């Protein structure tokens, strides 16, 4: 495998609206990110993935872009963005921009022109179809509920939106569209960014008349063309969001010839607590054996022909300590265990803001306290389907996207130290106990545990490139594995639940202080305490 700088890197995702508010308007901003660069440098991360900061009406919190070369006013200015790039670079931190190339805002100039007439030069920038028997062209659905087709009175046709009707899909079959995308990508590359996170990139090859959305036949040719026209010879990190990826598809994206992307986000493990064939809101208990099977598959099937991303959280997912840990009695222990389990694997780890503090899901009592369009649409849809308010709220508490979007908890002061004004969304009430100020100088904190994990990856090739082998594949309580490189072996042993369990390794761990990291004190022989996670590093 050709070694790349991102193999050893750790990425930190910032959701700017909720990170830090520098001017008291209740909304996080770019100057807030600049002010917290020392915190991120202390944590030890190498890359910031910045969720969209482009100009946007904010229907979908920035994922509806109206101008790709301008900054959303509430976040700051282009000059602020350039200053962030410069100051991050001084701390050896690279910035990934969030590329939203499947769709734009309906307030983008291209779409406003497109809907003026059927012969407008921009008409072909979007996907328009005639009605069929007086109805939608087909039964494609929107990820945000309802049909993916919206009737436009002005020109008497439907346009496609796989997300909100305010987010019309671009027509990637049009070479002019592709060139427009490459042009604004190069605009940001020339500003000195470190790469792109590519939102729902697997949708750009869609064939809507055949009802093909994910992984269409032109997907990989389009990405190869993008690579050649933009980042291909720039040594940038590129990661694609690919909900439908399999290991074979992931190898295409991240193949070693460098013709496509650095890596993808795959979500197979994230879907394991969802009832098969149902919506993400329909939950079942996680089966640990299934989780081990899926994560092990992704560790081994890519071989040296691709590269993994490692993550538990992002801006669309619930907080992992509430989801698969214990966010009450064993919050600290389970947050550290889940971090240990993930960061010992092969791939590039991603930390979502607040994960390094063990931040938890939130339980707002009133639906009006939620801001996420997906959540609000689902609430109304399920009410109409006969679900009770209480049933719907339990699903939101477990899986709603606003769990990840409550403000970063910096201190025990007003609003968690996030803003001197009224936050755009309420702060989780537990900020007085869970916050950065309490943790940055505490040797036993979740924050310090993440610092140690990041340092281990930076200093040990076995953590970066070691071969993976799963231990105890059928054990219903323990997730354990080894990573081996030459004479070095990393052993990771985690108790996934809240009761003590005994175990016996297939070989002896010898040598004084062989254990490298634990979320308790010194490990006990052949016994794991609740949510205990241990790393041994052996030569």
Coordinates of C-alpha atoms in Angstrom, one line a residue:
X1 CA 0.0 0.0 0.0
X2 CA 1.2 3.5 -0.8
X3 CA 1.4 5.3 2.5
X4 CA -0.6 8.5 2.6
X5 CA -0.6 11.3 5.2
X6 CA -4.3 10.7 6.1
X7 CA -3.6 7.1 7.1
X8 CA -2.1 8.4 10.4
X9 CA -4.5 11.3 10.7
X10 CA -7.5 11.8 13.0
X11 CA -10.3 14.0 11.6
X12 CA -12.6 16.2 13.8
X13 CA -16.0 17.2 12.5
X14 CA -17.3 20.6 13.3
X15 CA -20.9 21.5 12.8
X16 CA -20.3 25.3 12.8
X17 CA -23.8 26.4 13.8
X18 CA -23.4 24.6 17.1
X19 CA -19.6 24.8 17.8
X20 CA -18.8 28.2 19.3
X21 CA -20.6 31.6 18.9
X22 CA -18.1 34.5 18.9
X23 CA -20.5 37.4 18.5
X24 CA -23.5 36.5 20.8
X25 CA -26.1 36.0 18.1
X26 CA -26.8 32.5 19.2
X27 CA -25.2 30.9 16.1
X28 CA -21.8 29.4 15.9
X29 CA -19.5 31.0 13.4
X30 CA -16.1 30.8 11.7
X31 CA -14.4 33.2 14.2
X32 CA -15.6 30.8 16.9
X33 CA -13.8 28.0 15.2
X34 CA -10.7 30.2 15.0
X35 CA -10.9 30.9 18.7
X36 CA -11.0 27.2 19.5
X37 CA -8.1 26.0 17.4
X38 CA -5.9 25.8 20.5
X39 CA -8.4 23.4 22.0
X40 CA -8.3 21.2 18.9
X41 CA -4.5 21.3 18.7
X42 CA -4.3 20.2 22.3
X43 CA -6.6 17.3 21.5
X44 CA -4.2 16.3 18.8
X45 CA -6.3 16.1 15.7
X46 CA -4.8 16.7 12.2
X47 CA -7.9 17.6 10.1
X48 CA -11.1 19.5 10.6
X49 CA -14.1 18.4 8.5
X50 CA -16.2 21.6 8.4
X51 CA -19.9 21.0 7.7
X52 CA -21.2 23.5 5.0
X53 CA -20.5 27.2 5.5
X54 CA -21.5 28.3 2.0
X55 CA -24.3 30.8 1.5
X56 CA -27.6 29.1 2.1
X57 CA -31.2 29.8 3.0
X58 CA -30.7 27.1 5.7
X59 CA -33.7 24.9 5.1
X60 CA -31.4 21.9 5.7
X61 CA -28.8 23.6 7.9
X62 CA -26.4 24.5 5.1
X63 CA -26.9 21.5 2.9
X64 CA -29.0 23.6 0.6
X65 CA -26.4 25.9 -1.1
X66 CA -27.3 29.0 -2.9
X67 CA -23.7 30.2 -3.7
X68 CA -20.7 27.9 -3.6
X69 CA -18.1 30.7 -3.6
X70 CA -19.6 32.8 -0.7
X71 CA -19.9 32.2 3.0
X72 CA -23.2 32.2 4.9
X73 CA -23.5 35.6 6.5
X74 CA -24.3 34.3 10.0
X75 CA -21.0 32.3 9.8
X76 CA -18.9 35.3 8.7
X77 CA -17.1 36.3 5.5
X78 CA -14.8 34.9 2.9
X79 CA -12.0 36.8 4.7
X80 CA -12.9 34.9 7.9
X81 CA -12.7 31.6 6.0
X82 CA -9.3 32.5 4.6
X83 CA -8.1 33.4 8.1
X84 CA -9.3 30.1 9.4
X85 CA -7.4 28.3 6.7
X86 CA -4.2 30.2 7.4
X87 CA -4.3 29.8 11.2
X88 CA -5.3 26.2 11.0
X89 CA -2.4 25.6 8.6
X90 CA 0.0 27.2 11.2
X91 CA -1.1 24.5 13.6
X92 CA -0.6 21.8 11.0
X93 CA -4.4 21.3 10.8
X94 CA -6.0 20.8 7.4
X95 CA -9.6 21.8 6.6
X96 CA -12.0 19.6 4.6
X97 CA -14.9 21.5 3.0
X98 CA -18.2 19.8 2.8
X99 CA -19.0 19.4 -0.9
X100 CA -22.7 19.2 -1.7
X101 CA -22.8 18.4 -5.4
X102 CA -26.0 16.3 -5.7
X103 CA -28.3 19.2 -5.3
X104 CA -28.5 22.9 -4.6
X105 CA -30.9 25.3 -3.0
X106 CA -33.9 26.3 -5.0
X107 CA -32.6 29.9 -4.3
X108 CA -29.4 29.2 -6.3
X109 CA -29.2 31.4 -9.4
X110 CA -29.0 28.3 -11.6
X111 CA -32.4 27.0 -10.4
X112 CA -34.1 30.4 -10.4
X113 CA -33.1 30.6 -14.1
X114 CA -34.0 27.0 -14.7
X115 CA -37.6 27.4 -13.7
X116 CA -38.2 30.5 -15.8
X117 CA -38.9 28.6 -19.0
X118 CA -38.4 25.2 -20.7
X119 CA -35.9 26.7 -23.1
X120 CA -33.8 28.6 -20.5
X121 CA -30.1 27.9 -20.9
X122 CA -30.1 26.6 -17.3
X123 CA -33.1 24.3 -17.7
X124 CA -30.8 21.3 -18.2
X125 CA -29.0 21.9 -15.0
X126 CA -31.8 20.2 -13.1
X127 CA -34.0 17.1 -13.6
X128 CA -37.4 18.0 -15.1
X129 CA -40.1 15.6 -16.2
X130 CA -43.7 15.8 -17.5
X131 CA -46.6 14.5 -15.5
X132 CA -47.7 10.9 -16.1
X133 CA -51.4 10.4 -16.1
X134 CA -51.7 13.7 -14.3
X135 CA -49.4 12.6 -11.4
X136 CA -45.7 12.4 -10.5
X137 CA -43.4 10.8 -13.2
X138 CA -42.8 7.8 -10.9
X139 CA -42.9 6.8 -7.2
X140 CA -39.4 7.8 -6.2
X141 CA -39.5 9.1 -2.6
X142 CA -37.8 11.9 -0.7
X143 CA -35.5 11.1 2.2
X144 CA -37.4 13.8 4.0
X145 CA -40.8 12.1 3.5
X146 CA -43.3 12.2 0.6
X147 CA -42.6 12.2 -3.1
X148 CA -39.3 13.2 -4.6
X149 CA -41.1 15.1 -7.3
X150 CA -42.4 18.7 -7.0
X151 CA -44.9 20.3 -9.4
X152 CA -43.8 23.6 -10.8
X153 CA -46.7 25.8 -11.9
X154 CA -44.5 28.2 -13.9
X155 CA -43.4 25.7 -16.6
X156 CA -45.9 22.9 -16.0
X157 CA -43.4 20.2 -15.2
X158 CA -42.1 18.3 -12.1
X159 CA -38.6 18.6 -10.8
X160 CA -36.7 16.0 -8.8
X161 CA -35.6 16.5 -5.2
X162 CA -34.4 13.4 -3.3
X163 CA -34.3 15.6 -0.2
X164 CA -36.4 18.7 0.6
X165 CA -38.4 20.3 -2.2
X166 CA -36.1 23.3 -1.5
X167 CA -33.1 21.1 -2.6
X168 CA -33.6 20.3 -6.3
X169 CA -31.2 17.7 -7.7
X170 CA -28.6 18.7 -10.2
X171 CA -28.5 16.9 -13.6
X172 CA -25.1 15.3 -13.7
X173 CA -25.7 14.0 -17.2
X174 CA -25.2 17.6 -18.3
X175 CA -21.5 18.2 -18.9
X176 CA -22.0 21.9 -18.2
X177 CA -23.2 21.0 -14.6
X178 CA -20.1 18.9 -14.1
X179 CA -17.8 21.7 -15.2
X180 CA -19.5 24.1 -12.9
X181 CA -18.9 21.8 -10.0
X182 CA -15.2 21.3 -10.9
X183 CA -14.8 25.1 -11.2
X184 CA -16.0 25.8 -7.7
X185 CA -14.1 22.9 -6.3
X186 CA -10.9 24.3 -7.8
X187 CA -11.8 27.7 -6.4
X188 CA -11.5 26.2 -2.9
X189 CA -8.5 24.1 -3.7
X190 CA -6.7 27.3 -4.7
X191 CA -7.7 28.8 -1.3
X192 CA -5.6 26.0 0.3
X193 CA -8.1 23.5 1.7
X194 CA -7.0 20.0 2.6
X195 CA -9.8 18.2 0.7
X196 CA -13.5 17.5 0.6
X197 CA -16.1 15.5 2.4
X198 CA -18.6 14.7 -0.3
X199 CA -22.2 14.7 0.7
X200 CA -24.4 11.8 -0.7
X201 CA -21.9 11.4 -3.5
X202 CA -23.3 8.0 -4.5
X203 CA -26.4 9.8 -5.9
X204 CA -24.8 11.8 -8.7
X205 CA -24.9 8.8 -11.1
X206 CA -28.7 8.4 -10.8
X207 CA -31.0 7.3 -13.6
X208 CA -34.3 8.6 -12.4
X209 CA -36.5 7.1 -15.2
X210 CA -35.2 3.7 -14.2
X211 CA -35.6 4.6 -10.5
X212 CA -31.9 4.1 -9.9
X213 CA -30.6 6.5 -7.3
X214 CA -27.6 4.9 -5.5
X215 CA -24.6 3.6 -7.4
X216 CA -25.8 4.3 -10.9
X217 CA -23.8 3.1 -13.9
X218 CA -22.2 6.5 -14.5
X219 CA -21.2 7.1 -10.8
X220 CA -17.6 6.0 -11.0
X221 CA -16.9 7.6 -14.5
X222 CA -18.1 10.9 -13.0
X223 CA -15.9 10.6 -10.0
X224 CA -12.9 9.7 -12.1
X225 CA -13.6 12.7 -14.3
X226 CA -13.9 14.9 -11.1
X227 CA -10.6 13.5 -9.9
X228 CA -8.8 14.4 -13.1
X229 CA -10.3 17.9 -13.2
X230 CA -9.8 18.9 -9.6
X231 CA -8.0 17.1 -6.7
X232 CA -6.4 14.2 -8.5
X233 CA -2.8 15.4 -8.4
X234 CA -3.0 17.6 -5.3
X235 CA -2.6 15.0 -2.5
X236 CA -5.8 16.0 -0.8
X237 CA -8.1 13.9 1.4
X238 CA -11.4 13.1 -0.2
X239 CA -14.1 11.1 1.6
X240 CA -17.5 10.2 0.1
X241 CA -20.7 9.6 2.0
X242 CA -22.0 6.3 0.6
X243 CA -24.9 4.7 2.4
X244 CA -25.2 1.9 -0.1
X245 CA -21.5 1.0 -0.2
X246 CA -20.4 -2.6 0.0
X247 CA -16.7 -3.6 0.4
X248 CA -16.4 -4.2 -3.4
X249 CA -17.9 -0.8 -4.2
X250 CA -15.7 0.8 -1.5
X251 CA -12.6 -0.7 -3.3
X252 CA -13.7 1.1 -6.4
X253 CA -14.0 4.4 -4.6
X254 CA -10.7 4.1 -2.7
X255 CA -8.6 2.0 -5.0
X256 CA -4.9 2.2 -4.7
X257 CA -4.4 3.8 -8.1
X258 CA -5.7 7.1 -6.7
X259 CA -8.2 7.5 -9.6
X260 CA -11.2 8.2 -7.4
X261 CA -11.4 9.1 -3.6
X262 CA -9.2 8.5 -0.5
X263 CA -12.0 6.7 1.3
X264 CA -15.7 6.4 1.9
X265 CA -18.1 6.6 4.8
X266 CA -20.0 3.3 4.8
X267 CA -23.0 2.9 7.1
X268 CA -23.6 -0.8 7.4
X269 CA -22.7 -0.9 11.1
X270 CA -24.9 2.2 11.8
X271 CA -28.0 0.4 10.5
X272 CA -27.8 -2.6 12.8
X273 CA -30.2 -1.3 15.4
X274 CA -32.9 -0.6 12.8
X275 CA -35.7 -3.1 12.0
X276 CA -34.8 -4.6 8.6
X277 CA -37.0 -3.2 5.8
X278 CA -38.3 -0.4 8.1
X279 CA -37.4 3.3 8.6
X280 CA -34.5 4.5 10.7
X281 CA -37.0 5.4 13.4
X282 CA -38.1 1.7 13.8
X283 CA -35.6 0.4 16.4
X284 CA -34.4 -2.9 17.6
X285 CA -31.8 -3.9 20.2
X286 CA -28.2 -4.1 18.8
X287 CA -26.8 -7.6 18.5
X288 CA -23.1 -7.4 19.4
X289 CA -22.3 -10.4 17.3
X290 CA -23.7 -8.7 14.3
X291 CA -21.7 -5.6 15.0
X292 CA -18.5 -7.6 15.3
X293 CA -19.3 -9.4 12.0
X294 CA -19.9 -6.2 10.1
X295 CA -16.9 -4.2 11.4
X296 CA -14.6 -7.2 11.0
X297 CA -15.7 -7.6 7.4
X298 CA -14.8 -4.0 6.7
X299 CA -11.5 -4.4 8.4
X300 CA -10.5 -7.4 6.3
X301 CA -12.3 -7.2 3.0
X302 CA -10.6 -4.0 1.8
X303 CA -7.2 -5.7 2.1
X304 CA -4.7 -3.3 0.8
X305 CA -6.9 -2.2 -2.1
X306 CA -8.9 0.5 -0.2
X307 CA -9.0 2.5 3.0
X308 CA -11.5 2.6 5.8
X309 CA -13.1 5.5 7.6
X310 CA -13.8 4.8 11.3
X311 CA -16.7 6.6 13.0
X312 CA -19.5 6.3 15.5
X313 CA -21.0 9.8 15.2
X314 CA -21.7 12.6 12.8
X315 CA -24.2 15.5 12.4
X316 CA -26.9 13.1 11.2
X317 CA -26.5 10.4 13.9
X318 CA -27.3 10.2 17.6
X319 CA -24.6 10.4 20.2
X320 CA -22.8 7.0 20.5
X321 CA -22.6 7.0 24.3
X322 CA -26.4 7.2 24.4
X323 CA -26.9 4.9 21.6
X324 CA -24.7 1.9 22.4
X325 CA -23.1 2.9 25.7
X326 CA -24.6 3.9 29.0
X327 CA -25.1 7.7 29.3
X328 CA -26.0 7.5 33.0
X329 CA -24.1 5.4 35.6
X330 CA -21.3 4.4 33.2
X331 CA -21.2 7.4 30.9
X332 CA -17.4 8.0 31.3
X333 CA -16.5 4.3 31.2
X334 CA -18.6 3.5 28.2
X335 CA -17.6 6.6 26.2
X336 CA -13.9 5.6 26.7
X337 CA -14.6 2.0 25.8
X338 CA -16.3 2.9 22.6
X339 CA -13.5 5.2 21.7
X340 CA -10.9 2.5 22.5
X341 CA -12.7 0.0 20.4
X342 CA -12.9 2.2 17.3
X343 CA -9.5 3.9 17.4
X344 CA -7.6 0.7 17.6
X345 CA -8.9 -0.4 14.2
X346 CA -7.4 0.1 10.7
X347 CA -8.6 3.3 9.0
X348 CA -8.9 7.0 9.6
X349 CA -10.8 7.8 12.7
X350 CA -13.4 10.7 12.7
X351 CA -14.4 12.4 16.0
X352 CA -17.7 14.4 16.0
X353 CA -17.6 17.6 18.1
X354 CA -18.4 16.7 21.7
X355 CA -17.8 13.0 21.3
X356 CA -14.4 13.6 23.0
X357 CA -16.3 14.9 26.0
X358 CA -18.9 12.0 26.1
X359 CA -21.8 14.4 25.2
X360 CA -25.2 12.7 25.2
X361 CA -28.5 12.7 23.4
X362 CA -31.0 15.3 24.5
X363 CA -34.7 14.8 25.4
X364 CA -36.7 17.9 24.6
X365 CA -40.3 17.5 25.8
X366 CA -41.9 19.6 23.1
X367 CA -41.6 19.0 19.4
X368 CA -41.3 22.7 18.9
X369 CA -37.9 22.6 20.5
X370 CA -36.6 20.5 17.6
X371 CA -35.2 22.3 14.4
X372 CA -34.3 19.5 12.1
X373 CA -36.5 19.3 8.9
X374 CA -36.3 15.5 8.7
X375 CA -37.5 15.2 12.3
X376 CA -40.3 17.6 12.0
X377 CA -41.5 16.1 8.7
X378 CA -41.4 12.6 10.2
X379 CA -43.4 13.8 13.3
X380 CA -46.3 15.0 11.2
X381 CA -46.2 12.0 8.9
X382 CA -46.3 9.5 11.8
X383 CA -49.1 11.5 13.5
X384 CA -51.1 11.1 10.4
X385 CA -50.3 7.4 10.3
X386 CA -51.8 6.9 13.8
X387 CA -48.6 6.9 16.0
X388 CA -49.0 8.5 19.3
X389 CA -47.0 11.6 20.3
X390 CA -45.2 9.6 23.0
X391 CA -44.2 6.8 20.5
X392 CA -42.8 9.4 18.0
X393 CA -40.9 11.2 20.7
X394 CA -39.2 8.0 21.8
X395 CA -38.0 7.5 18.3
X396 CA -36.7 11.1 18.1
X397 CA -34.9 10.7 21.5
X398 CA -33.1 7.7 20.1
X399 CA -32.4 8.7 16.5
X400 CA -33.2 12.3 15.8
X401 CA -30.5 14.4 14.1
X402 CA -30.8 17.2 16.6
X403 CA -29.2 14.9 19.2
X404 CA -25.9 15.7 17.5
X405 CA -26.7 19.4 16.9
X406 CA -27.2 20.8 20.3
X407 CA -24.5 23.3 21.1
X408 CA -21.0 22.2 22.1
X409 CA -20.6 22.2 25.9
X410 CA -17.6 24.3 26.7
X411 CA -18.2 25.1 30.4
X412 CA -20.7 25.1 33.2
X413 CA -21.5 28.8 32.5
X414 CA -24.7 30.1 30.8
X415 CA -25.6 28.1 27.7
X416 CA -22.7 25.8 28.3
X417 CA -20.3 28.7 27.3
X418 CA -21.4 28.3 23.7
X419 CA -23.1 31.7 23.4
X420 CA -23.7 34.9 25.3
X421 CA -27.0 35.2 23.4
X422 CA -29.9 32.8 22.9
X423 CA -28.7 29.7 21.2
X424 CA -30.5 28.7 17.9
X425 CA -31.3 25.4 19.5
X426 CA -31.3 24.7 23.3
X427 CA -28.2 23.4 25.0
X428 CA -28.5 20.0 26.6
X429 CA -29.3 20.6 30.3
X430 CA -26.5 18.3 31.4
X431 CA -23.8 20.9 30.4
X432 CA -23.1 21.8 34.0
X433 CA -21.6 18.3 34.5
X434 CA -20.4 17.5 31.0
X435 CA -18.2 20.2 29.5
X436 CA -14.7 20.8 28.2
X437 CA -13.6 23.1 31.1
X438 CA -14.1 20.1 33.5
X439 CA -12.1 17.7 31.3
X440 CA -9.2 19.3 29.6
X441 CA -6.9 19.2 32.7
X442 CA -8.4 16.0 34.2
X443 CA -6.1 13.0 33.6
X444 CA -9.1 10.6 34.0
X445 CA -11.5 12.4 31.6
X446 CA -13.0 11.3 28.3
X447 CA -11.1 14.1 26.7
X448 CA -7.7 12.9 28.0
X449 CA -8.5 9.4 26.9
X450 CA -9.1 10.6 23.3
X451 CA -5.7 12.5 23.5
X452 CA -4.0 9.2 24.4
X453 CA -5.7 7.3 21.6
X454 CA -4.6 9.9 19.0
X455 CA -1.0 9.9 20.3
X456 CA -0.9 6.1 20.1
X457 CA -1.9 6.2 16.4
X458 CA 0.6 8.9 15.6
X459 CA 3.5 7.0 17.3
X460 CA 2.8 3.3 16.4
X461 CA 2.7 1.9 12.9
X462 CA 0.9 -1.2 14.1
X463 CA -2.1 1.0 14.9
X464 CA -2.1 2.4 11.4
X465 CA -1.1 -0.5 9.2
X466 CA -1.4 -3.7 11.3
X467 CA -3.4 -6.6 10.1
X468 CA -6.8 -7.2 11.9
X469 CA -7.9 -10.4 13.5
X470 CA -11.2 -10.8 15.4
X471 CA -11.1 -12.7 18.7
X472 CA -14.2 -14.4 20.3
X473 CA -16.5 -13.9 17.3
X474 CA -19.5 -15.5 19.0
X475 CA -19.1 -14.0 22.4
X476 CA -22.2 -11.9 23.3
X477 CA -20.4 -9.5 25.7
X478 CA -16.8 -9.0 24.6
X479 CA -15.5 -7.3 21.4
X480 CA -11.8 -8.1 21.1
X481 CA -9.3 -8.1 18.3
X482 CA -5.6 -7.9 17.4
X483 CA -3.6 -5.8 15.0
X484 CA -0.3 -7.3 13.9
X485 CA 2.6 -5.7 12.1
X486 CA 6.0 -7.4 12.0
X487 CA 7.0 -8.1 15.6
X488 CA 4.4 -5.8 17.1
X489 CA 0.9 -6.7 18.2
X490 CA -1.9 -4.5 19.5
X491 CA -4.5 -6.3 21.5
X492 CA -7.9 -4.6 22.1
X493 CA -10.3 -6.1 24.6
X494 CA -13.7 -4.4 25.4
X495 CA -16.6 -5.3 27.5
X496 CA -19.6 -3.9 25.6
X497 CA -22.0 -4.0 28.5
X498 CA -22.6 -3.1 32.2
X499 CA -21.8 -6.4 33.9
X500 CA -18.5 -8.1 34.8
X501 CA -17.4 -10.8 32.4
X502 CA -14.5 -13.2 32.5
X503 CA -12.3 -14.2 29.5
X504 CA -9.2 -16.1 28.5
X505 CA -7.0 -15.0 25.7
X506 CA -5.7 -17.6 23.3
X507 CA -2.1 -16.6 24.2
X508 CA -0.2 -15.1 27.2
X509 CA 0.3 -11.4 27.6
X510 CA 3.7 -11.1 29.1
X511 CA 6.1 -8.3 30.1
X512 CA 5.9 -5.6 32.8
X513 CA 3.4 -2.8 31.9
X514 CA 2.3 -4.6 28.7
X515 CA -1.0 -2.8 28.9
X516 CA -1.0 0.6 27.1
X517 CA -4.4 2.1 27.8
X518 CA -7.4 1.3 30.0
X519 CA -10.5 3.1 31.1
X520 CA -10.1 1.8 34.7
X521 CA -6.9 1.4 36.7
X522 CA -4.5 -1.5 36.0
X523 CA -6.4 -4.3 34.3
X524 CA -7.5 -7.4 36.3
X525 CA -6.4 -10.8 35.1
X526 CA -9.0 -12.4 32.9
X527 CA -11.8 -10.1 34.2
X528 CA -13.5 -7.2 32.5
X529 CA -15.4 -4.7 34.6
X530 CA -18.5 -2.9 33.2
X531 CA -17.7 -1.2 29.9
X532 CA -14.0 -1.8 30.4
X533 CA -11.8 -1.3 27.4
X534 CA -8.1 -2.2 27.4
X535 CA -5.3 -1.9 24.9
X536 CA -2.1 -4.0 25.1
X537 CA 0.9 -3.2 22.9
X538 CA 3.3 -6.1 22.7
X539 CA 6.7 -6.6 21.0

